[in-house]
């Protein structure tokens, strides 16, 4: 990935500390810019200040509460996806099951609790263990990352219990005449540790109203070495991707069409029981936006995706006995429609919307050495969502006195109702004829009520007030709900299907699961002056009917697990849980050329109800961690030295085979040189001291016959030095 990128943090407070930095930083350091969203009135202390154009933005992001935006700079890394960039945002971590199978975590919650959109749409992955997670569909070098900080507005979508993240392309710039002009960027990188290679191309053809763009990318890497020189198995990958976009924009409307493909070839997932044979992913979106009047805009988009995926436990790792060969063939399809009607007023903003989304899943497990063996694990599961919302933004205005709010308070009020329904066809296995326990499980599932229905209600109240010219405070309250996922409901056979938990346990579904309901509170303070920015928040979640695996009381499932030589499975069930934590970001401009930044996060999660008389910590929670960096920028040169720190994680769930992880500190260095206006070279040096360490969220090794013992923490990459080149014409 390219060296320079930026993240726009949209907090409910102005942030112009970096925008006022010295002139030498204006062109080379990503300034911190504050502006009011959705047509709101800008703060008085921003008046008359031009927002400076940002150079070489490769990745742009927003942490968004819907009221204000600010921007910070991020460091680059060798990761083939965006996990390292996302992990630099306060509160965000990545569960690393494989180098191309990362699962985003925010404030201790992940998976189906956190909505991750790619190119503005939902992605229904085919893999029941999230090998084709939404993050794996991010394609190319130019992105806009939107992290909805704290409690996500209801306008973002349904089932945003943990929040929401959007990853989409930076929109191509239009020209200033009717004549079409073309611009192309070629990029390439190579890293020493795992011989990781990347080549990419991005071409845009545009005039004053129309554009067409093409992106292509190829990535390849071998198994990497840890700091101790150990070869870490199943960390290789190979994948490619293409994306096509065309659009037209006038004063009255905007029309866009996007089609993306991602083809992942043989790639490893050391924390899971199988590796990727292939994933063929396709997604598309047709969107239309029209100005109804000076104040009202309507947006509609039709979108969908389809994935085909095969994984196995014998081709890319040490194979088990012939009878234990397993291959899982899965697929998914989804289609959706979003409709939004938005008011953009200087005083009050209304927003209304409706969403429809349908997805389908299949999974069939076979053994190539035994053609009669099969388990139809999921059979035409369909999940259908209908949702409507209303959101009201009341903007503070010092000239108003007759409003229901005080003059220095911004309010956001929102409500959303969603209905989620499920259906499934009958399941089967060749073993029902020879094993009475398997026959019992299949018959009980097929004769049960497989059609399910859940009603969800989300409520959000946000308030932001100005304490003085430099200090603002935010308060957010909310209720967010989530329906059980398809694997939590319909996993009829005890298998290691857990949406990527990677805990080594087998799971059984539960058709009696209730929806999750979270009561949430988020409190934040934002301090900004000419050269200092401090943004911090604390949060608390109380989740009723939190879905977690508990020891199974199903005798048939337990006897099947015993026959397979495994522990008794866990069955999805409801308990009560709570999470609390804090995150922090600090930026300081020092003199003319220097900038120091620090970010940190802490989260604690545990059950409020007991399982077998124990209140376990929640599984796979990120430890106390942070990042400190010092950056120097002058003319064509930009250099940064950073220290990534993580404390030990001892609050672990023994129920899910989780063990403590020691802390670590790792140094990284980045150097960028703008050789000419069209040619840029970058040096990335990671883990400078070649430290042997493991991230707590990296999981445990499931690959036998390697230098890393089975059940040992998967170590991170040792020293890794890479070069990146970008040429534009």
XYZ file of C-alpha atoms in Angstrom, residues 42-702:
661
model
C -19.365 26.810 10.248
C -17.861 27.847 13.597
C -17.008 31.547 13.752
C -13.308 30.910 14.374
C -13.095 29.110 11.018
C -14.497 31.992 9.008
C -12.187 33.462 6.414
C -9.798 30.521 6.496
C -9.368 28.621 3.269
C -9.287 24.856 3.527
C -5.913 23.847 2.130
C -5.743 21.265 -0.619
C -4.225 17.996 0.504
C -1.469 16.576 -1.678
C -1.047 12.882 -2.456
C -3.979 11.638 -0.501
C -4.066 7.936 -1.228
C -6.459 6.904 1.505
C -8.915 9.340 3.033
C -11.112 8.520 5.994
C -13.649 9.966 8.337
C -14.519 9.229 11.909
C -18.015 10.582 11.695
C -20.653 11.647 14.171
C -22.555 13.522 11.485
C -21.746 17.052 12.630
C -18.090 17.956 12.099
C -14.999 16.622 10.337
C -11.307 16.694 11.233
C -8.291 15.120 9.615
C -5.228 13.284 10.874
C -2.345 11.540 9.125
C -1.717 7.789 9.093
C 1.454 5.824 8.462
C 1.741 3.183 5.768
C 2.561 -0.512 6.086
C 3.108 -3.694 4.109
C -0.311 -5.235 4.797
C -2.074 -6.268 1.566
C -5.379 -4.877 2.816
C -6.190 -1.798 4.930
C -5.816 -3.453 8.349
C -2.737 -1.494 9.408
C -4.280 1.831 8.430
C -7.537 1.019 10.201
C -5.672 -0.144 13.308
C -4.133 3.307 13.725
C -7.582 4.784 14.396
C -8.495 4.956 18.097
C -10.774 2.059 19.003
C -10.172 0.016 15.832
C -8.338 -3.328 15.727
C -8.160 -6.285 13.333
C -8.734 -9.974 14.083
C -6.058 -11.503 11.854
C -7.104 -14.998 10.760
C -4.987 -14.640 7.618
C -3.186 -11.855 5.777
C -6.146 -11.412 3.383
C -8.905 -12.496 5.815
C -8.962 -9.735 8.419
C -12.065 -9.005 10.506
C -12.495 -5.443 11.746
C -13.055 -4.942 15.478
C -14.292 -1.688 17.030
C -14.301 -1.176 20.774
C -14.281 -4.903 21.484
C -17.079 -5.904 19.077
C -16.681 -7.393 15.595
C -18.226 -9.608 12.946
C -21.949 -9.180 12.384
C -22.138 -6.626 15.203
C -20.051 -4.136 13.182
C -21.371 -3.021 9.808
C -18.583 -2.753 7.224
C -19.570 -1.440 3.806
C -17.387 -1.627 0.708
C -17.981 0.948 -2.047
C -21.100 2.060 -0.183
C -22.764 -1.378 -0.116
C -23.081 -4.393 2.145
C -21.118 -7.496 1.192
C -22.547 -10.950 1.919
C -19.477 -13.150 2.223
C -19.728 -16.813 1.317
C -17.277 -18.170 3.884
C -18.931 -19.245 7.155
C -15.638 -18.325 8.879
C -15.279 -14.972 7.123
C -12.323 -15.863 4.899
C -13.936 -13.458 2.400
C -14.705 -10.796 4.984
C -15.871 -7.374 3.741
C -12.360 -5.981 4.306
C -10.978 -8.485 1.771
C -13.030 -6.760 -0.953
C -11.273 -3.379 -0.575
C -9.496 -2.916 -3.903
C -6.925 -0.389 -5.090
C -4.857 2.377 -3.492
C -7.292 5.296 -3.351
C -9.916 4.957 -0.646
C -12.145 6.970 1.610
C -12.540 5.318 5.005
C -15.494 6.411 7.117
C -15.478 5.282 10.754
C -18.618 6.358 12.596
C -17.142 7.165 15.978
C -19.106 6.065 19.021
C -22.782 5.383 18.431
C -23.495 5.317 14.702
C -26.353 7.526 13.410
C -29.441 5.558 12.377
C -29.022 6.861 8.827
C -25.916 4.685 8.454
C -27.918 1.468 8.491
C -29.533 -1.276 10.537
C -27.685 -3.684 12.856
C -24.948 -1.194 13.774
C -24.673 -2.376 17.363
C -20.880 -1.987 17.363
C -20.855 0.937 14.928
C -20.157 1.197 11.220
C -17.255 1.593 8.805
C -17.439 2.448 5.120
C -14.562 1.890 2.687
C -15.032 3.349 -0.765
C -13.036 4.845 -3.613
C -12.152 8.499 -3.681
C -14.429 9.936 -6.334
C -12.665 10.867 -9.599
C -12.229 14.594 -10.185
C -14.120 16.072 -13.112
C -12.513 18.427 -15.624
C -13.407 22.033 -16.407
C -14.312 21.621 -20.085
C -16.259 19.338 -22.394
C -13.046 17.819 -23.731
C -12.092 14.497 -22.184
C -8.723 14.167 -20.463
C -7.038 11.004 -19.252
C -4.878 10.469 -16.159
C -3.106 7.243 -15.227
C -1.183 6.190 -12.127
C 1.064 3.129 -12.090
C 2.190 1.713 -8.754
C 4.407 -1.120 -7.581
C 5.890 -2.334 -4.303
C 8.172 -5.085 -3.020
C 8.940 -6.206 0.548
C 11.892 -8.288 1.668
C 10.537 -10.540 4.423
C 7.946 -12.510 2.476
C 8.807 -11.441 -1.085
C 5.518 -9.532 -1.187
C 4.834 -7.927 -4.552
C 2.120 -5.552 -5.697
C 1.467 -3.918 -9.065
C -1.452 -1.639 -9.748
C -2.936 0.710 -12.308
C -5.588 3.405 -11.979
C -6.872 5.220 -15.084
C -9.490 7.969 -15.189
C -11.047 9.544 -18.286
C -13.182 12.621 -17.502
C -14.589 15.896 -18.726
C -16.715 18.483 -16.922
C -19.729 16.163 -16.482
C -18.714 12.561 -17.197
C -16.077 10.132 -16.042
C -14.955 6.551 -16.548
C -12.335 4.818 -14.453
C -10.525 1.509 -14.319
C -8.507 -0.002 -11.480
C -6.440 -3.160 -11.542
C -4.279 -4.740 -8.866
C -2.233 -7.912 -8.367
C -0.733 -9.034 -5.021
C 1.451 -12.028 -4.186
C 3.507 -13.114 -1.149
C 5.177 -16.161 0.392
C 5.090 -17.314 4.025
C 6.774 -14.722 6.223
C 9.449 -15.109 8.894
C 8.949 -14.093 12.500
C 11.487 -12.064 14.451
C 13.105 -15.305 15.622
C 13.518 -16.507 12.043
C 10.667 -19.026 12.166
C 8.636 -19.616 8.994
C 5.002 -18.887 9.836
C 2.772 -21.323 7.908
C -0.238 -20.384 5.779
C 0.685 -16.708 5.612
C 1.103 -16.773 1.816
C -1.449 -15.182 -0.514
C -2.162 -14.453 -4.153
C -5.014 -12.342 -5.419
C -6.030 -9.870 -8.095
C -8.849 -7.436 -8.632
C -10.528 -5.190 -11.185
C -12.951 -2.330 -10.765
C -14.851 -0.337 -13.392
C -16.806 2.859 -12.788
C -18.686 5.269 -15.023
C -20.701 8.296 -14.004
C -22.302 11.562 -14.961
C -22.746 14.627 -12.756
C -24.733 17.773 -13.524
C -26.195 20.554 -11.410
C -29.448 18.590 -11.138
C -28.403 14.950 -10.740
C -25.599 12.415 -10.377
C -25.564 8.901 -11.870
C -22.894 6.288 -11.080
C -22.329 2.648 -12.017
C -19.698 0.457 -10.333
C -18.652 -3.149 -10.954
C -15.859 -4.763 -8.927
C -14.268 -8.202 -8.902
C -11.781 -9.803 -6.520
C -10.210 -13.167 -7.355
C -8.300 -14.737 -4.490
C -6.251 -17.782 -5.411
C -4.477 -20.146 -3.020
C -4.034 -18.211 0.236
C -3.441 -19.260 3.823
C -5.366 -18.742 7.045
C -3.198 -20.142 9.879
C -5.765 -19.435 12.607
C -8.481 -21.475 10.844
C -8.889 -25.182 10.132
C -8.781 -24.726 6.347
C -6.983 -22.610 3.752
C -8.425 -20.778 0.766
C -8.454 -22.688 -2.538
C -10.134 -19.795 -4.290
C -12.643 -16.983 -3.792
C -14.349 -15.378 -6.782
C -16.165 -12.235 -5.676
C -18.295 -9.848 -7.739
C -20.098 -6.746 -6.495
C -21.995 -3.961 -8.258
C -23.897 -0.747 -7.588
C -26.085 1.597 -9.634
C -26.802 4.857 -7.810
C -28.782 7.962 -8.683
C -28.905 11.243 -6.769
C -31.133 14.183 -7.683
C -31.687 17.642 -6.245
C -35.431 18.025 -5.705
C -35.054 21.664 -4.648
C -32.495 23.945 -3.047
C -32.958 22.132 0.266
C -33.963 18.574 -0.626
C -32.043 15.730 -2.250
C -33.051 12.161 -2.973
C -30.652 9.219 -3.344
C -31.415 5.701 -4.541
C -29.065 2.820 -5.196
C -29.487 -0.769 -6.329
C -26.619 -3.066 -5.423
C -25.601 -6.645 -4.865
C -22.803 -9.174 -4.752
C -22.159 -12.858 -5.334
C -19.250 -14.941 -4.038
C -18.097 -18.452 -4.809
C -15.553 -20.030 -2.495
C -13.803 -23.366 -1.937
C -11.587 -24.123 1.073
C -9.958 -27.335 2.281
C -7.679 -28.795 4.973
C -5.349 -30.901 2.819
C -4.004 -29.124 -0.257
C -2.038 -26.204 1.219
C -1.044 -27.526 4.649
C 0.047 -30.825 6.163
C -2.751 -33.196 5.227
C -4.624 -35.282 7.811
C -5.547 -38.951 7.377
C -7.383 -39.646 4.117
C -10.672 -40.151 5.928
C -10.346 -36.701 7.516
C -9.942 -34.784 4.251
C -12.540 -32.015 4.128
C -13.484 -29.576 1.395
C -16.155 -26.939 1.901
C -17.861 -25.497 -1.183
C -19.849 -22.369 -0.359
C -21.590 -19.553 -2.171
C -23.531 -16.409 -1.377
C -25.745 -13.994 -3.284
C -27.231 -10.676 -2.205
C -29.263 -7.835 -3.649
C -30.428 -4.618 -2.036
C -32.063 -1.231 -2.551
C -31.427 1.934 -0.504
C -33.568 5.075 -0.644
C -32.718 8.309 1.185
C -34.437 11.697 1.181
C -32.238 14.389 2.722
C -32.825 18.001 3.670
C -29.792 20.303 3.652
C -30.760 23.391 5.584
C -28.737 25.900 7.584
C -31.162 25.515 10.485
C -32.624 22.004 10.558
C -31.979 18.842 8.579
C -34.457 16.013 8.138
C -33.435 12.694 6.687
C -35.742 9.818 5.786
C -34.865 6.466 4.320
C -35.849 2.897 3.530
C -33.710 -0.191 2.899
C -34.318 -3.636 1.451
C -31.692 -6.379 1.485
C -31.838 -10.078 0.668
C -29.021 -12.602 0.914
C -28.713 -16.375 0.383
C -26.104 -18.915 1.531
C -25.148 -22.522 0.794
C -22.446 -24.787 2.202
C -21.640 -28.401 1.294
C -18.744 -30.324 2.879
C -17.212 -33.275 1.018
C -14.202 -35.615 1.036
C -12.459 -36.116 -2.345
C -11.321 -39.561 -1.154
C -14.890 -40.694 -0.484
C -17.397 -39.618 -3.104
C -20.365 -40.723 -0.984
C -19.435 -38.495 1.972
C -21.188 -35.136 2.333
C -22.659 -32.752 4.897
C -25.153 -30.234 3.551
C -24.354 -27.737 6.269
C -26.403 -24.794 4.936
C -29.059 -25.251 2.275
C -30.546 -22.228 0.561
C -30.647 -20.075 3.680
C -32.360 -16.788 2.907
C -32.184 -13.651 5.038
C -34.462 -10.749 4.129
C -34.347 -7.261 5.660
C -36.825 -4.390 5.438
C -35.939 -1.201 7.292
C -37.068 2.436 7.586
C -35.594 5.352 9.513
C -35.990 9.045 10.296
C -33.235 11.354 11.513
C -33.409 15.005 12.599
C -30.372 17.285 12.966
C -30.960 20.539 14.832
C -28.096 22.915 14.150
C -27.031 25.526 16.680
C -27.391 29.078 15.393
C -26.560 32.083 17.516
C -29.158 34.148 15.622
C -31.995 31.863 16.714
C -33.725 32.109 20.071
C -37.018 30.307 19.534
C -35.706 26.784 19.162
C -36.204 23.873 21.535
C -32.444 23.823 22.114
C -30.021 26.253 23.648
C -28.014 28.379 21.262
C -24.745 26.478 21.709
C -26.004 22.890 21.434
C -26.220 20.700 18.321
C -28.703 17.822 18.477
C -29.207 14.715 16.417
C -32.295 12.552 16.990
C -32.902 9.324 15.123
C -35.073 6.237 15.071
C -35.075 3.113 12.892
C -37.368 0.079 12.618
C -36.203 -3.111 10.901
C -37.755 -6.489 10.221
C -35.436 -9.440 9.539
C -36.814 -12.776 8.386
C -35.110 -16.117 7.784
C -35.908 -19.303 5.925
C -34.016 -22.480 5.062
C -34.401 -25.703 3.131
C -33.797 -29.123 4.643
C -30.294 -30.294 5.495
C -28.822 -33.754 4.978
C -25.733 -35.974 5.196
C -24.807 -39.412 3.961
C -24.126 -40.301 7.618
C -27.792 -40.110 8.655
C -28.145 -43.699 7.393
C -25.380 -45.088 9.603
C -25.234 -42.820 12.658
C -28.387 -42.377 14.767
C -27.055 -39.227 16.452
C -26.515 -37.498 13.112
C -29.938 -38.700 11.972
C -31.463 -37.208 15.115
C -29.834 -33.826 14.559
C -30.900 -33.692 10.895
C -34.464 -34.830 11.587
C -34.894 -32.401 14.493
C -33.656 -29.548 12.325
C -35.795 -30.437 9.301
C -38.979 -30.817 11.356
C -38.451 -27.607 13.366
C -39.753 -24.183 12.507
C -36.988 -22.911 10.234
C -38.808 -19.707 9.305
C -37.912 -17.003 11.809
C -38.718 -13.335 12.243
C -37.099 -10.526 14.264
C -38.204 -6.911 14.802
C -35.467 -4.416 15.671
C -35.682 -0.855 17.013
C -32.715 1.549 17.047
C -32.819 4.914 18.836
C -30.066 7.551 18.937
C -29.755 10.930 20.678
C -26.570 12.993 20.215
C -25.703 16.386 21.669
C -22.634 18.589 21.229
C -21.943 21.832 23.059
C -19.235 24.472 22.941
C -17.646 25.023 26.354
C -15.257 27.714 25.119
C -13.496 28.685 21.892
C -11.176 25.664 22.111
C -13.157 23.028 23.971
C -16.274 21.086 23.045
C -18.101 18.223 24.712
C -20.279 15.491 23.219
C -22.854 13.155 24.694
C -24.494 10.290 22.808
C -27.147 7.856 24.029
C -28.547 4.972 22.054
C -30.276 1.649 21.800
C -29.037 -0.675 19.052
C -30.340 -4.164 18.197
C -29.072 -7.095 16.144
C -30.755 -10.277 14.938
C -28.835 -13.568 15.156
C -26.705 -14.423 12.128
C -27.493 -17.359 9.881
C -24.686 -19.528 11.272
C -25.794 -18.825 14.868
C -29.263 -20.084 13.968
C -28.804 -22.846 11.405
C -25.553 -24.717 12.208
C -27.232 -28.088 12.775
C -24.033 -30.225 12.810
C -21.211 -29.571 15.351
C -18.486 -27.944 13.243
C -15.913 -25.188 13.607
C -18.264 -22.661 11.993
C -18.183 -19.463 14.022
C -17.964 -16.506 11.596
C -14.206 -16.439 12.120
C -13.885 -16.598 15.910
C -10.947 -18.990 15.319
C -11.145 -20.427 18.834
C -10.822 -24.083 17.768
C -14.228 -24.985 19.225
C -17.111 -26.640 17.370
C -20.462 -24.865 17.427
C -24.132 -25.828 17.132
C -26.857 -23.375 16.153
C -29.928 -22.455 18.160
C -33.291 -21.683 16.548
C -34.550 -20.213 19.845
C -32.055 -17.350 19.945
C -33.335 -13.885 20.819
C -32.184 -10.610 19.307
C -29.389 -8.645 20.985
C -30.291 -5.269 22.547
C -27.553 -2.829 23.562
C -27.956 0.265 25.712
C -25.082 2.611 24.894
C -23.538 5.833 26.175
C -20.597 7.756 24.745
C -19.022 10.907 26.229
C -16.291 12.877 24.489
C -14.142 15.997 24.863
C -12.314 17.734 22.027
C -9.673 20.408 22.643
C -8.294 22.342 19.674
C -6.031 25.346 19.387
C -3.487 26.540 16.840
C -1.005 23.687 17.283
C -2.585 21.194 19.661
C -5.443 18.729 19.179
C -6.715 16.386 21.897
C -9.749 14.191 21.259
C -10.891 11.608 23.774
C -14.016 9.627 24.589
C -15.289 7.070 27.072
C -18.092 4.584 26.443
C -20.240 1.951 28.096
C -22.374 -0.791 26.499
C -24.857 -3.021 28.298
C -26.013 -5.803 25.970
C -29.055 -7.917 26.761
C -29.223 -11.358 25.104
C -25.609 -11.187 23.949
C -25.071 -14.233 21.714
C -22.229 -16.468 22.891
C -21.403 -20.168 22.784
C -22.177 -22.119 25.952
C -21.481 -25.819 26.628
C -23.988 -27.882 24.681
C -26.630 -29.943 26.470
C -27.606 -31.642 23.203
C -26.659 -35.280 23.761
C -26.603 -36.146 20.063
C -24.250 -33.261 19.257
C -22.032 -34.115 22.227
C -21.768 -37.777 21.201
C -20.849 -36.788 17.640
C -18.083 -34.524 18.973
C -16.846 -37.334 21.194
C -16.788 -39.660 18.169
C -14.644 -37.093 16.311
C -12.242 -36.824 19.259
C -13.223 -33.213 19.946
C -14.413 -31.352 23.024
C -18.188 -31.115 23.525
C -19.428 -28.374 21.206
C -20.632 -24.959 22.238
C -24.191 -23.998 21.379
C -25.111 -20.421 20.644
C -27.163 -18.972 23.469
C -28.149 -15.660 25.036
C -26.454 -14.061 28.013
C -26.008 -10.518 29.288
C -22.715 -8.725 28.673
C -21.156 -5.327 29.213
C -18.256 -3.415 27.695
C -16.541 -0.228 28.760
C -13.512 1.622 27.512
C -11.865 4.781 26.248
C -9.910 6.006 23.242
C -7.664 9.020 22.747
C -5.932 10.974 19.990
C -3.346 13.757 20.510
C -1.545 15.806 17.852
C 1.045 18.540 18.461
C 2.776 20.742 15.871
C 6.347 21.452 17.012
C 8.074 24.352 15.327
C 8.144 24.524 11.549
C 8.767 20.984 10.362
C 7.775 18.602 13.159
C 4.567 16.926 14.257
C 4.066 14.494 17.156
C 0.974 12.309 17.458
C -0.309 9.708 19.869
C -3.364 7.484 19.782
C -4.539 4.888 22.268
C -7.416 2.619 23.192
C -8.604 0.544 26.110
C -11.629 -1.741 26.266
C -12.874 -4.317 28.748
C -15.689 -6.754 28.064
C -17.192 -9.497 30.197
C -20.378 -11.411 30.788
C -22.844 -10.103 33.354
C -24.524 -13.523 33.480
C -22.654 -16.677 34.346
C -21.891 -19.802 32.324
C -21.305 -22.807 34.586
C -21.062 -20.417 37.561
C -18.340 -18.349 35.841
C -18.566 -14.865 34.371
C -16.082 -15.135 31.546
C -14.351 -12.186 29.893
C -15.538 -11.669 26.341
C -13.435 -13.467 23.758
C -10.733 -11.879 21.579
C -10.783 -8.362 23.028
C -7.937 -6.046 22.005
C -5.551 -5.144 24.843
C -4.603 -1.659 25.995
C -2.617 -0.367 23.031
C -1.447 2.745 21.268
C 0.793 4.360 18.700
C 3.312 7.209 19.129
C 4.883 8.869 16.112
C 7.214 11.737 15.310
C 7.105 13.197 11.836
C 9.377 15.580 9.942
C 8.248 17.167 6.685
C 10.070 19.630 4.427
C 9.703 20.259 0.694
C 9.827 16.920 -1.157
C 10.890 14.846 1.858
C 8.690 13.379 4.558
C 9.931 11.010 7.276
C 8.263 9.471 10.312
C 9.345 7.221 13.161
C 6.608 5.408 15.081
C 6.311 3.124 18.079
C 3.419 0.665 18.337
C 2.781 -0.478 21.899
C 0.426 -3.116 23.316
C 0.013 -4.193 26.915
C -0.389 -7.837 27.878
C -3.893 -9.244 27.616
C -4.709 -11.423 30.626
C -8.499 -11.034 30.602
C -9.152 -14.074 28.431
C -11.973 -16.561 27.946
C -10.855 -20.066 28.905
C -14.250 -21.265 27.660
C -13.008 -20.539 24.119
C -9.442 -21.816 24.556
C -8.094 -18.270 24.830
C -4.722 -17.814 26.503
C -2.945 -14.642 27.707
C -0.663 -12.703 25.360
C 2.383 -10.708 26.542
C 2.794 -7.074 25.602
C 5.235 -5.704 23.054
C 6.690 -2.539 21.521
C 7.654 -2.343 17.841
C 9.472 0.453 15.968
C 8.636 1.409 12.369
C 10.091 3.974 9.962
C 8.645 5.568 6.810
C 10.390 7.816 4.273
C 8.791 9.450 1.239
C 10.561 11.364 -1.538
C 8.667 13.225 -4.243
C 11.324 12.909 -6.959
C 9.358 14.850 -9.580
C 5.745 16.008 -9.748
C 4.920 12.676 -11.444
C 7.287 10.254 -9.677
C 7.274 9.335 -5.983
C 9.446 6.818 -4.121
C 8.854 5.512 -0.616
C 10.719 3.365 1.877
C 8.846 1.381 4.544
C 10.753 -0.329 7.357
C 8.679 -2.337 9.849
C 9.736 -4.038 13.090
C 13.136 -2.373 12.911
C 14.563 -4.352 15.843
C 13.345 -7.695 14.427
C 11.313 -8.403 17.561
C 9.620 -11.770 18.102
C 6.063 -11.044 19.247
C 2.425 -11.970 18.692
C -0.661 -9.806 18.562
C -3.459 -10.988 20.816
C -5.951 -10.771 17.945
C -3.722 -12.791 15.607
C -5.167 -16.095 16.810
C -3.480 -19.445 17.402
C -1.798 -21.687 14.848
C -3.957 -24.504 13.447
